[in-house]
Amino acid sequence: TAINYRGQRGERCAGEAIRTILEDGIASTDELFVSTTTGFIPSAPQARTSPKDLIGELMQQGIIKDTDVAQNAHCMTPAYLSHQHEASCKNLGLDCVDLLYLHN
């Protein structure tokens, strides 16, 4: 999945499925391999947040600078990727993912 798919809903739906699998005893966390993708700046339509809004928030928080963003669409700085990894883990309901793809 990826944080930017369907305005973060892709990860959140995957997270619900993972929780169900774990709660129903179908599999344990060590039997799952979870990957996601980062690099693009996601929107959150349900919160009416556009990528431009997120860029502004991340700049205010000191996570990125305006020069870090390419075509108002993606960012590859370590601080941004770390921030998005944390957001993905929250969406997925996990402490970490097994593989983090970089989408440029």
GROMACS .gro file of N, CA, C and O in nm:
model
  416
    1THR      N    1   0.085  -0.118   0.000
    1THR     CA    2   0.000   0.000   0.000
    1THR      C    3   0.089   0.123   0.000
    1THR      O    4   0.210   0.113  -0.013
    2ALA      N    5   0.029   0.238   0.015
    2ALA     CA    6   0.104   0.364   0.023
    2ALA      C    7   0.020   0.467   0.097
    2ALA      O    8  -0.102   0.465   0.089
    3ILE      N    9   0.088   0.556   0.168
    3ILE     CA   10   0.017   0.657   0.244
    3ILE      C   11  -0.066   0.749   0.154
    3ILE      O   12  -0.169   0.800   0.196
    4ASN      N   13  -0.025   0.767   0.030
    4ASN     CA   14  -0.099   0.858  -0.057
    4ASN      C   15  -0.212   0.790  -0.134
    4ASN      O   16  -0.289   0.857  -0.201
    5TYR      N   17  -0.225   0.659  -0.126
    5TYR     CA   18  -0.336   0.592  -0.196
    5TYR      C   19  -0.468   0.623  -0.127
    5TYR      O   20  -0.483   0.605  -0.007
    6ARG      N   21  -0.561   0.672  -0.209
    6ARG     CA   22  -0.696   0.702  -0.162
    6ARG      C   23  -0.696   0.795  -0.040
    6ARG      O   24  -0.774   0.780   0.051
    7GLY      N   25  -0.604   0.892  -0.040
    7GLY     CA   26  -0.602   0.989   0.069
    7GLY      C   27  -0.578   0.925   0.204
    7GLY      O   28  -0.644   0.959   0.301
    8GLN      N   29  -0.486   0.831   0.212
    8GLN     CA   30  -0.448   0.756   0.332
    8GLN      C   31  -0.546   0.646   0.367
    8GLN      O   32  -0.519   0.564   0.455
    9ARG      N   33  -0.660   0.639   0.299
    9ARG     CA   34  -0.759   0.535   0.330
    9ARG      C   35  -0.709   0.396   0.295
    9ARG      O   36  -0.750   0.299   0.356
   10GLY      N   37  -0.619   0.385   0.194
   10GLY     CA   38  -0.564   0.255   0.158
   10GLY      C   39  -0.492   0.191   0.277
   10GLY      O   40  -0.515   0.074   0.310
   11GLU      N   41  -0.407   0.269   0.342
   11GLU     CA   42  -0.336   0.217   0.460
   11GLU      C   43  -0.433   0.191   0.575
   11GLU      O   44  -0.419   0.091   0.646
   12ARG      N   45  -0.527   0.278   0.593
   12ARG     CA   46  -0.620   0.259   0.705
   12ARG      C   47  -0.706   0.135   0.686
   12ARG      O   48  -0.732   0.061   0.781
   13CYS      N   49  -0.747   0.108   0.563
   13CYS     CA   50  -0.823  -0.015   0.535
   13CYS      C   51  -0.735  -0.137   0.555
   13CYS      O   52  -0.780  -0.238   0.612
   14ALA      N   53  -0.611  -0.129   0.509
   14ALA     CA   54  -0.517  -0.240   0.531
   14ALA      C   55  -0.496  -0.262   0.681
   14ALA      O   56  -0.490  -0.376   0.728
   15GLY      N   57  -0.487  -0.153   0.755
   15GLY     CA   58  -0.471  -0.163   0.900
   15GLY      C   59  -0.589  -0.232   0.966
   15GLY      O   60  -0.571  -0.314   1.058
   16GLU      N   61  -0.710  -0.202   0.921
   16GLU     CA   62  -0.828  -0.270   0.975
   16GLU      C   63  -0.823  -0.419   0.945
   16GLU      O   64  -0.856  -0.502   1.031
   17ALA      N   65  -0.781  -0.454   0.825
   17ALA     CA   66  -0.770  -0.595   0.788
   17ALA      C   67  -0.664  -0.665   0.873
   17ALA      O   68  -0.687  -0.778   0.921
   18ILE      N   69  -0.552  -0.600   0.894
   18ILE     CA   70  -0.446  -0.657   0.978
   18ILE      C   71  -0.496  -0.679   1.119
   18ILE      O   72  -0.474  -0.785   1.179
   19ARG      N   73  -0.566  -0.580   1.175
   19ARG     CA   74  -0.620  -0.595   1.311
   19ARG      C   75  -0.715  -0.714   1.319
   19ARG      O   76  -0.710  -0.792   1.414
   20THR      N   77  -0.800  -0.729   1.220
   20THR     CA   78  -0.895  -0.841   1.219
   20THR      C   79  -0.820  -0.973   1.213
   20THR      O   80  -0.852  -1.068   1.287
   21ILE      N   81  -0.721  -0.982   1.127
   21ILE     CA   82  -0.641  -1.104   1.114
   21ILE      C   83  -0.575  -1.140   1.246
   21ILE      O   84  -0.575  -1.256   1.289
   22LEU      N   85  -0.519  -1.039   1.313
   22LEU     CA   86  -0.453  -1.064   1.441
   22LEU      C   87  -0.552  -1.098   1.551
   22LEU      O   88  -0.530  -1.193   1.628
   23GLU      N   89  -0.662  -1.024   1.559
   23GLU     CA   90  -0.763  -1.048   1.663
   23GLU      C   91  -0.831  -1.184   1.648
   23GLU      O   92  -0.862  -1.250   1.747
   24ASP      N   93  -0.853  -1.226   1.523
   24ASP     CA   94  -0.919  -1.355   1.499
   24ASP      C   95  -0.822  -1.472   1.506
   24ASP      O   96  -0.863  -1.587   1.489
   25GLY      N   97  -0.695  -1.443   1.530
   25GLY     CA   98  -0.597  -1.550   1.542
   25GLY      C   99  -0.562  -1.617   1.410
   25GLY      O  100  -0.508  -1.728   1.408
   26ILE      N  101  -0.594  -1.553   1.301
   26ILE     CA  102  -0.563  -1.610   1.169
   26ILE      C  103  -0.412  -1.611   1.146
   26ILE      O  104  -0.359  -1.703   1.085
   27ALA      N  105  -0.344  -1.511   1.197
   27ALA     CA  106  -0.199  -1.503   1.186
   27ALA      C  107  -0.146  -1.418   1.302
   27ALA      O  108  -0.223  -1.346   1.367
   28SER      N  109  -0.018  -1.429   1.326
   28SER     CA  110   0.047  -1.343   1.426
   28SER      C  111   0.135  -1.243   1.352
   28SER      O  112   0.162  -1.259   1.232
   29THR      N  113   0.181  -1.142   1.422
   29THR     CA  114   0.259  -1.038   1.356
   29THR      C  115   0.386  -1.094   1.292
   29THR      O  116   0.429  -1.046   1.187
   30ASP      N  117   0.445  -1.197   1.353
   30ASP     CA  118   0.567  -1.252   1.293
   30ASP      C  119   0.540  -1.335   1.168
   30ASP      O  120   0.632  -1.372   1.095
   31GLU      N  121   0.414  -1.360   1.137
   31GLU     CA  122   0.377  -1.431   1.015
   31GLU      C  123   0.337  -1.335   0.902
   31GLU      O  124   0.313  -1.379   0.791
   32LEU      N  125   0.331  -1.208   0.933
   32LEU     CA  126   0.293  -1.108   0.833
   32LEU      C  127   0.415  -1.033   0.784
   32LEU      O  128   0.511  -1.011   0.860
   33PHE      N  129   0.412  -0.992   0.661
   33PHE     CA  130   0.515  -0.905   0.603
   33PHE      C  131   0.440  -0.786   0.546
   33PHE      O  132   0.364  -0.800   0.450
   34VAL      N  133   0.460  -0.671   0.607
   34VAL     CA  134   0.385  -0.551   0.568
   34VAL      C  135   0.479  -0.450   0.506
   34VAL      O  136   0.583  -0.416   0.563
   35SER      N  137   0.440  -0.401   0.389
   35SER     CA  138   0.518  -0.296   0.323
   35SER      C  139   0.425  -0.180   0.288
   35SER      O  140   0.304  -0.197   0.275
   36THR      N  141   0.486  -0.064   0.275
   36THR     CA  142   0.413   0.053   0.231
   36THR      C  143   0.509   0.142   0.155
   36THR      O  144   0.628   0.113   0.147
   37THR      N  145   0.458   0.248   0.099
   37THR     CA  146   0.536   0.336   0.014
   37THR      C  147   0.526   0.480   0.062
   37THR      O  148   0.420   0.523   0.105
   38THR      N  149   0.636   0.550   0.055
   38THR     CA  150   0.637   0.691   0.093
   38THR      C  151   0.715   0.772  -0.009
   38THR      O  152   0.779   0.716  -0.097
   39GLY      N  153   0.708   0.898   0.003
   39GLY     CA  154   0.777   0.990  -0.088
   39GLY      C  155   0.681   1.094  -0.142
   39GLY      O  156   0.712   1.212  -0.144
   40PHE      N  157   0.564   1.049  -0.186
   40PHE     CA  158   0.463   1.144  -0.232
   40PHE      C  159   0.398   1.210  -0.111
   40PHE      O  160   0.388   1.150  -0.004
   41ILE      N  161   0.352   1.330  -0.129
   41ILE     CA  162   0.287   1.403  -0.021
   41ILE      C  163   0.138   1.373  -0.029
   41ILE      O  164   0.073   1.404  -0.128
   42PRO      N  165   0.082   1.308   0.074
   42PRO     CA  166  -0.056   1.264   0.068
   42PRO      C  167  -0.157   1.374   0.097
   42PRO      O  168  -0.124   1.475   0.158
   43SER      N  169  -0.278   1.348   0.055
   43SER     CA  170  -0.390   1.433   0.095
   43SER      C  171  -0.473   1.352   0.193
   43SER      O  172  -0.450   1.234   0.212
   44ALA      N  173  -0.565   1.418   0.254
   44ALA     CA  174  -0.659   1.351   0.343
   44ALA      C  175  -0.796   1.411   0.315
   44ALA      O  176  -0.841   1.501   0.385
   45PRO      N  177  -0.863   1.365   0.208
   45PRO     CA  178  -0.990   1.426   0.167
   45PRO      C  179  -1.095   1.428   0.278
   45PRO      O  180  -1.171   1.523   0.290
   46GLN      N  181  -1.097   1.323   0.361
   46GLN     CA  182  -1.196   1.319   0.468
   46GLN      C  183  -1.174   1.431   0.569
   46GLN      O  184  -1.267   1.477   0.633
   47ALA      N  185  -1.051   1.479   0.580
   47ALA     CA  186  -1.020   1.591   0.669
   47ALA      C  187  -1.009   1.721   0.588
   47ALA      O  188  -0.973   1.825   0.642
   48ARG      N  189  -1.040   1.711   0.458
   48ARG     CA  190  -1.030   1.825   0.367
   48ARG      C  191  -0.891   1.889   0.370
   48ARG      O  192  -0.876   2.011   0.374
   49THR      N  193  -0.791   1.802   0.370
   49THR     CA  194  -0.652   1.847   0.371
   49THR      C  195  -0.589   1.810   0.238
   49THR      O  196  -0.590   1.695   0.199
   50SER      N  197  -0.534   1.908   0.170
   50SER     CA  198  -0.467   1.885   0.043
   50SER      C  199  -0.317   1.868   0.067
   50SER      O  200  -0.267   1.902   0.174
   51PRO      N  201  -0.244   1.816  -0.032
   51PRO     CA  202  -0.099   1.811  -0.018
   51PRO      C  203  -0.039   1.948   0.013
   51PRO      O  204   0.053   1.959   0.092
   52LYS      N  205  -0.094   2.054  -0.048
   52LYS     CA  206  -0.045   2.190  -0.021
   52LYS      C  207  -0.062   2.226   0.127
   52LYS      O  208   0.026   2.287   0.187
   53ASP      N  209  -0.176   2.186   0.185
   53ASP     CA  210  -0.199   2.212   0.328
   53ASP      C  211  -0.096   2.139   0.413
   53ASP      O  212  -0.042   2.193   0.509
   54LEU      N  213  -0.071   2.012   0.378
   54LEU     CA  214   0.026   1.933   0.453
   54LEU      C  215   0.166   1.992   0.441
   54LEU      O  216   0.239   1.997   0.539
   55ILE      N  217   0.201   2.037   0.322
   55ILE     CA  218   0.332   2.099   0.303
   55ILE      C  219   0.347   2.218   0.398
   55ILE      O  220   0.448   2.233   0.465
   56GLY      N  221   0.243   2.302   0.406
   56GLY     CA  222   0.247   2.416   0.498
   56GLY      C  223   0.263   2.373   0.643
   56GLY      O  224   0.342   2.431   0.717
   57GLU      N  225   0.190   2.271   0.684
   57GLU     CA  226   0.201   2.220   0.821
   57GLU      C  227   0.340   2.166   0.850
   57GLU      O  228   0.398   2.194   0.956
   58LEU      N  229   0.394   2.089   0.756
   58LEU     CA  230   0.527   2.031   0.775
   58LEU      C  231   0.635   2.138   0.779
   58LEU      O  232   0.732   2.126   0.854
   59MET      N  233   0.616   2.245   0.702
   59MET     CA  234   0.711   2.357   0.705
   59MET      C  235   0.704   2.428   0.839
   59MET      O  236   0.808   2.461   0.898
   60GLN      N  237   0.583   2.449   0.890
   60GLN     CA  238   0.567   2.514   1.021
   60GLN      C  239   0.629   2.431   1.132
   60GLN      O  240   0.684   2.485   1.228
   61GLN      N  241   0.622   2.299   1.119
   61GLN     CA  242   0.678   2.209   1.220
   61GLN      C  243   0.829   2.192   1.204
   61GLN      O  244   0.893   2.128   1.288
   62GLY      N  245   0.886   2.247   1.098
   62GLY     CA  246   1.029   2.235   1.075
   62GLY      C  247   1.073   2.101   1.019
   62GLY      O  248   1.192   2.069   1.020
   63ILE      N  249   0.979   2.022   0.970
   63ILE     CA  250   1.012   1.890   0.916
   63ILE      C  251   1.068   1.903   0.775
   63ILE      O  252   1.158   1.828   0.737
   64ILE      N  253   1.016   1.997   0.697
   64ILE     CA  254   1.066   2.020   0.562
   64ILE      C  255   1.082   2.169   0.537
   64ILE      O  256   1.030   2.251   0.611
   65LYS      N  257   1.156   2.199   0.430
   65LYS     CA  258   1.168   2.336   0.380
   65LYS      C  259   1.104   2.340   0.242
   65LYS      O  260   1.089   2.236   0.177
   66ASP      N  261   1.069   2.457   0.196
   66ASP     CA  262   1.004   2.466   0.064
   66ASP      C  263   1.092   2.409  -0.047
   66ASP      O  264   1.042   2.353  -0.144
   67THR      N  265   1.223   2.419  -0.031
   67THR     CA  266   1.314   2.365  -0.133
   67THR      C  267   1.323   2.213  -0.130
   67THR      O  268   1.382   2.154  -0.221
   68ASP      N  269   1.266   2.148  -0.029
   68ASP     CA  270   1.268   2.002  -0.019
   68ASP      C  271   1.160   1.937  -0.105
   68ASP      O  272   1.166   1.817  -0.131
   69VAL      N  273   1.063   2.015  -0.147
   69VAL     CA  274   0.945   1.961  -0.216
   69VAL      C  275   0.961   1.977  -0.367
   69VAL      O  276   0.990   2.086  -0.416
   70ALA      N  277   0.939   1.867  -0.437
   70ALA     CA  278   0.947   1.869  -0.583
   70ALA      C  279   0.807   1.869  -0.643
   70ALA      O  280   0.725   1.783  -0.609
   71GLN      N  281   0.779   1.965  -0.728
   71GLN     CA  282   0.654   1.974  -0.802
   71GLN      C  283   0.529   1.966  -0.712
   71GLN      O  284   0.427   1.913  -0.751
   72ASN      N  285   0.541   2.017  -0.590
   72ASN     CA  286   0.430   2.014  -0.493
   72ASN      C  287   0.374   1.874  -0.477
   72ASN      O  288   0.256   1.857  -0.445
   73ALA      N  289   0.457   1.772  -0.497
   73ALA     CA  290   0.405   1.636  -0.497
   73ALA      C  291   0.486   1.537  -0.415
   73ALA      O  292   0.429   1.441  -0.365
   74HIS      N  293   0.617   1.557  -0.403
   74HIS     CA  294   0.692   1.459  -0.326
   74HIS      C  295   0.815   1.520  -0.260
   74HIS      O  296   0.860   1.628  -0.295
   75CYS      N  297   0.865   1.445  -0.161
   75CYS     CA  298   0.977   1.490  -0.080
   75CYS      C  299   1.055   1.367  -0.036
   75CYS      O  300   0.995   1.265  -0.001
   76MET      N  301   1.187   1.376  -0.034
   76MET     CA  302   1.270   1.261  -0.001
   76MET      C  303   1.370   1.289   0.112
   76MET      O  304   1.466   1.215   0.127
   77THR      N  305   1.349   1.391   0.192
   77THR     CA  306   1.443   1.420   0.299
   77THR      C  307   1.426   1.317   0.411
   77THR      O  308   1.316   1.264   0.433
   78PRO      N  309   1.533   1.288   0.485
   78PRO     CA  310   1.521   1.191   0.595
   78PRO      C  311   1.414   1.229   0.698
   78PRO      O  312   1.339   1.141   0.744
   79ALA      N  313   1.405   1.356   0.731
   79ALA     CA  314   1.304   1.397   0.831
   79ALA      C  315   1.163   1.372   0.780
   79ALA      O  316   1.076   1.325   0.854
   80TYR      N  317   1.138   1.402   0.653
   80TYR     CA  318   1.006   1.380   0.596
   80TYR      C  319   0.974   1.231   0.588
   80TYR      O  320   0.865   1.187   0.625
   81LEU      N  321   1.069   1.152   0.541
   81LEU     CA  322   1.046   1.008   0.530
   81LEU      C  323   1.020   0.946   0.667
   81LEU      O  324   0.934   0.860   0.681
   82SER      N  325   1.091   0.991   0.768
   82SER     CA  326   1.068   0.942   0.905
   82SER      C  327   0.927   0.981   0.952
   82SER      O  328   0.855   0.898   1.011
   83HIS      N  329   0.889   1.105   0.926
   83HIS     CA  330   0.755   1.152   0.963
   83HIS      C  331   0.647   1.067   0.896
   83HIS      O  332   0.549   1.025   0.959
   84GLN      N  333   0.665   1.040   0.768
   84GLN     CA  334   0.565   0.961   0.694
   84GLN      C  335   0.566   0.815   0.736
   84GLN      O  336   0.461   0.751   0.739
   85HIS      N  337   0.683   0.761   0.773
   85HIS     CA  338   0.688   0.625   0.825
   85HIS      C  339   0.605   0.615   0.952
   85HIS      O  340   0.526   0.522   0.969
   86GLU      N  341   0.619   0.712   1.040
   86GLU     CA  342   0.539   0.714   1.163
   86GLU      C  343   0.391   0.724   1.132
   86GLU      O  344   0.309   0.656   1.195
   87ALA      N  345   0.354   0.808   1.036
   87ALA     CA  346   0.213   0.823   0.999
   87ALA      C  347   0.160   0.692   0.940
   87ALA      O  348   0.047   0.651   0.970
   88SER      N  349   0.240   0.626   0.858
   88SER     CA  350   0.198   0.499   0.799
   88SER      C  351   0.178   0.394   0.908
   88SER      O  352   0.080   0.319   0.905
   89CYS      N  353   0.269   0.387   1.002
   89CYS     CA  354   0.255   0.291   1.112
   89CYS      C  355   0.126   0.317   1.191
   89CYS      O  356   0.055   0.223   1.226
   90LYS      N  357   0.097   0.443   1.213
   90LYS     CA  358  -0.028   0.477   1.282
   90LYS      C  359  -0.148   0.432   1.200
   90LYS      O  360  -0.242   0.372   1.253
   91ASN      N  361  -0.147   0.461   1.069
   91ASN     CA  362  -0.257   0.420   0.982
   91ASN      C  363  -0.275   0.269   0.982
   91ASN      O  364  -0.387   0.218   0.976
   92LEU      N  365  -0.164   0.196   0.985
   92LEU     CA  366  -0.167   0.051   0.978
   92LEU      C  367  -0.188  -0.015   1.114
   92LEU      O  368  -0.212  -0.135   1.122
   93GLY      N  369  -0.175   0.063   1.221
   93GLY     CA  370  -0.189   0.007   1.356
   93GLY      C  371  -0.072  -0.080   1.395
   93GLY      O  372  -0.086  -0.175   1.471
   94LEU      N  373   0.046  -0.045   1.345
   94LEU     CA  374   0.167  -0.124   1.372
   94LEU      C  375   0.276  -0.037   1.432
   94LEU      O  376   0.276   0.084   1.417
   95ASP      N  377   0.373  -0.102   1.495
   95ASP     CA  378   0.489  -0.030   1.548
   95ASP      C  379   0.591  -0.002   1.439
   95ASP      O  380   0.669   0.092   1.449
   96CYS      N  381   0.594  -0.086   1.337
   96CYS     CA  382   0.687  -0.067   1.226
   96CYS      C  383   0.636  -0.145   1.106
   96CYS      O  384   0.545  -0.226   1.117
   97VAL      N  385   0.694  -0.118   0.991
   97VAL     CA  386   0.665  -0.196   0.871
   97VAL      C  387   0.792  -0.273   0.836
   97VAL      O  388   0.902  -0.236   0.875
   98ASP      N  389   0.774  -0.381   0.762
   98ASP     CA  390   0.888  -0.464   0.725
   98ASP      C  391   0.968  -0.406   0.609
   98ASP      O  392   1.088  -0.428   0.599
   99LEU      N  393   0.900  -0.335   0.521
   99LEU     CA  394   0.967  -0.278   0.405
   99LEU      C  395   0.902  -0.144   0.371
   99LEU      O  396   0.779  -0.134   0.362
  100LEU      N  397   0.984  -0.043   0.356
  100LEU     CA  398   0.936   0.091   0.320
  100LEU      C  399   0.991   0.125   0.183
  100LEU      O  400   1.111   0.146   0.165
  101TYR      N  401   0.903   0.126   0.083
  101TYR     CA  402   0.941   0.163  -0.052
  101TYR      C  403   0.948   0.314  -0.064
  101TYR      O  404   0.870   0.385  -0.001
  102LEU      N  405   1.040   0.362  -0.146
  102LEU     CA  406   1.050   0.505  -0.176
  102LEU      C  407   0.996   0.528  -0.315
  102LEU      O  408   1.043   0.467  -0.412
  103HIS      N  409   0.898   0.616  -0.325
  103HIS     CA  410   0.835   0.646  -0.454
  103HIS      C  411   0.877   0.786  -0.495
  103HIS      O  412   0.849   0.883  -0.427
  104ASN      N  413   0.948   0.796  -0.607
  104ASN     CA  414   0.994   0.929  -0.648
  104ASN      C  415   0.924   0.977  -0.772
  104ASN      O  416   0.851   0.913  -0.837
   0.00000   0.00000   0.00000
